[in-house]
Amino acid sequence: MIYVAVFMSAASFSQNQIAPKPYGALPSPRQLKWQETEMYCIIHFTPTTFQNLEWGYGDANPSIFNPSNFSAQQIVDAAKSGGFMGIVYVAKHHDGFALWPTKTTSYNISKSPWKNGKGDIVKEFQIAAKKAGLKFGIYCSPWDRHNPVYGTPEYLTVYRNQLKELYTQYGDLFMSWHDGANGGDGFYGGKKEKRKVDQTTYYDWKNTWEITRKLQPNASIFSDIGLDVRWVGNERGEGPETSWSTIDLQGIDGKPAMPGSTQNFNLGTGTRGGKHWIPFEGDVALRPGWFYHPEEDSKVKKTAELFNIYCSSVGHGGALDLGLSPTKEGRLHPNDVKALASFGSFLKETFAHNLVKEATISVSNLRGNLQKEFGPANLIDDDRYSYWATDDQVHQASVTLSFKEPVLFSLIQLRENIKLGQRIDSVVVEAFMNNEWVKIAKATSIGANKIIRLTEPQKTSQLRIQIYAPVSIVLSETGLYLEPKIVNESQAKEENALDKYGWRVINENGSTVEDGFYAIDQNETTVYSTTQNSIILDFGSELTFSGLGYLPAQDKSFGAIEKYELLISADAKHWTSVKSGEFSNIRSNPILQRIILDKATSARYVKLTALQAVSDELGKPNLRFAEINVYR
Ligand code: FUL
């Protein structure tokens, strides 16, 4: 008996002299590099910019692509001023127009008048990124609404050849970005039809991504399910508080999980102990849409909003991918440049001074008693791979920070050394106040980075972090910061929107729909839900207007109109159609949609009808409106 005990403690003693064994799924070296990048920008600048659309149909004449004053450097430098470390350029969007002189399709930049057909925008971004010291990545849309062979096996060869060109002519890429939006209406060489593809098989991703691995081994592959980086499930850039870097993926209808056909209920949260290491990217545009629209000049996100997004993307263990949209001129609008620079200096100011560096740090357990290898000094050395660790048998431990003078803080930052896996289940943060320990925050899924943002700054001279894990604890960095106050950032209002006094929502027989009010109450959080496939507004008397704004419900995308028809009437009986079209990308990014009429019109009644809408899980077609605006 005694012998066994001695033997065991000798065994654990020696185990604790060396690094803890890794736990669960682990990141690859490629993913570690991606994780360190933390913030990058994705740039949409294609003929779609010149059409003022979000999704080009694939029919734009290449002659419209002719920026008058393009500067990749202006755009990249603005991204850099925002603290971003890389850029991803959309070399081909869904409209199928290649922004580099490709051999794979004649629908490319050499057919545009820009630089007399000798230009190469991908090259210009690559060079500008290099000059600014930023990483470079590429997005090449699998869906191609122009290509006549899209939907046939021949297209896969075209797409793979496009990737091969992009992988061999533009240096080392840090990301290869693949979109999940796929198959549907398009120009397709003039056929103008709908082409459906089976996303689980059509792109043969397994072999397609072999090309990426072979030609760009350092490029992290992003798609809605990975391979290296997963989509977070929304285009607001927000990851939930609990967001594990590990995940188990499930396909739809019993098919294997593939881009565009994966259950996305756990894309945000991941899976604790999941089989794959695939952290999330939060993608969101600096403006409401991914492409530049002059009418959104006053809707550029400001520092407060960007910092919220930062905290729930980078601060929830993912990365922030911010969409930038150059104007037709080929530069970022001054409002965007200003927003990026202000955000960048806010971040610098916020994280300039880590208060923990002033603290005495004590820990409740120290692995093998080895100060240098596993001691708490590693928690403040700005090295995300050095760490404090506990003995193998200690799965619950605390770090206590003691300050000479009370400190004021509002952000608590923690990092694990993810080379050893995502080990920590949760943490509880306590402050010593009025002679007792008071719980002030808790968190789960620490991973590469966790920012706990307090609702109010707290002041204390002692702070304790209780940590819980199923294995020995490995914590790499601890930070305490005070978020500076942001002043003078007003929220932009919809310009040109008419006053809605006296309006009502009616049904086909003219009677008032009581809760229709929610669609015209100037409140974007209240929702009017209807089983009808239209909303009808009665202005009370004839009104002259030039367009209509439609904001779908913001909580979930179901009930959003994907294809619409707008009609007007003088008597709510006889209707005239004034415009129809698609609300591109509304499923993923349910932002305000504007229908601008070719010329102003007058009517007492207006009807917005859904020709196609996003149905809910049960296939119900309810339409859900957050707000309708009408423009003068
Ligand atoms: C989406 C696309 O459909 C959008 O147009 C945009 O490119 C965004 C980044 O990804 O899914």
XYZ file of C-alpha atoms in Angstrom, residues 225 247-254 257-258 261-267:
18
model
C -18.176 24.974 -41.955
C -17.202 21.748 -33.139
C -19.083 18.672 -34.323
C -20.632 19.239 -37.711
C -23.893 17.817 -38.930
C -25.171 17.796 -42.475
C -28.731 18.428 -43.536
C -31.101 15.532 -44.287
C -28.578 12.923 -43.191
C -21.744 18.314 -43.612
C -20.649 20.408 -46.571
C -25.585 22.262 -46.470
C -24.708 22.125 -42.804
C -27.015 22.468 -39.830
C -26.030 25.824 -38.568
C -27.521 25.676 -35.082
C -24.078 25.306 -33.494
C -21.973 27.452 -35.836
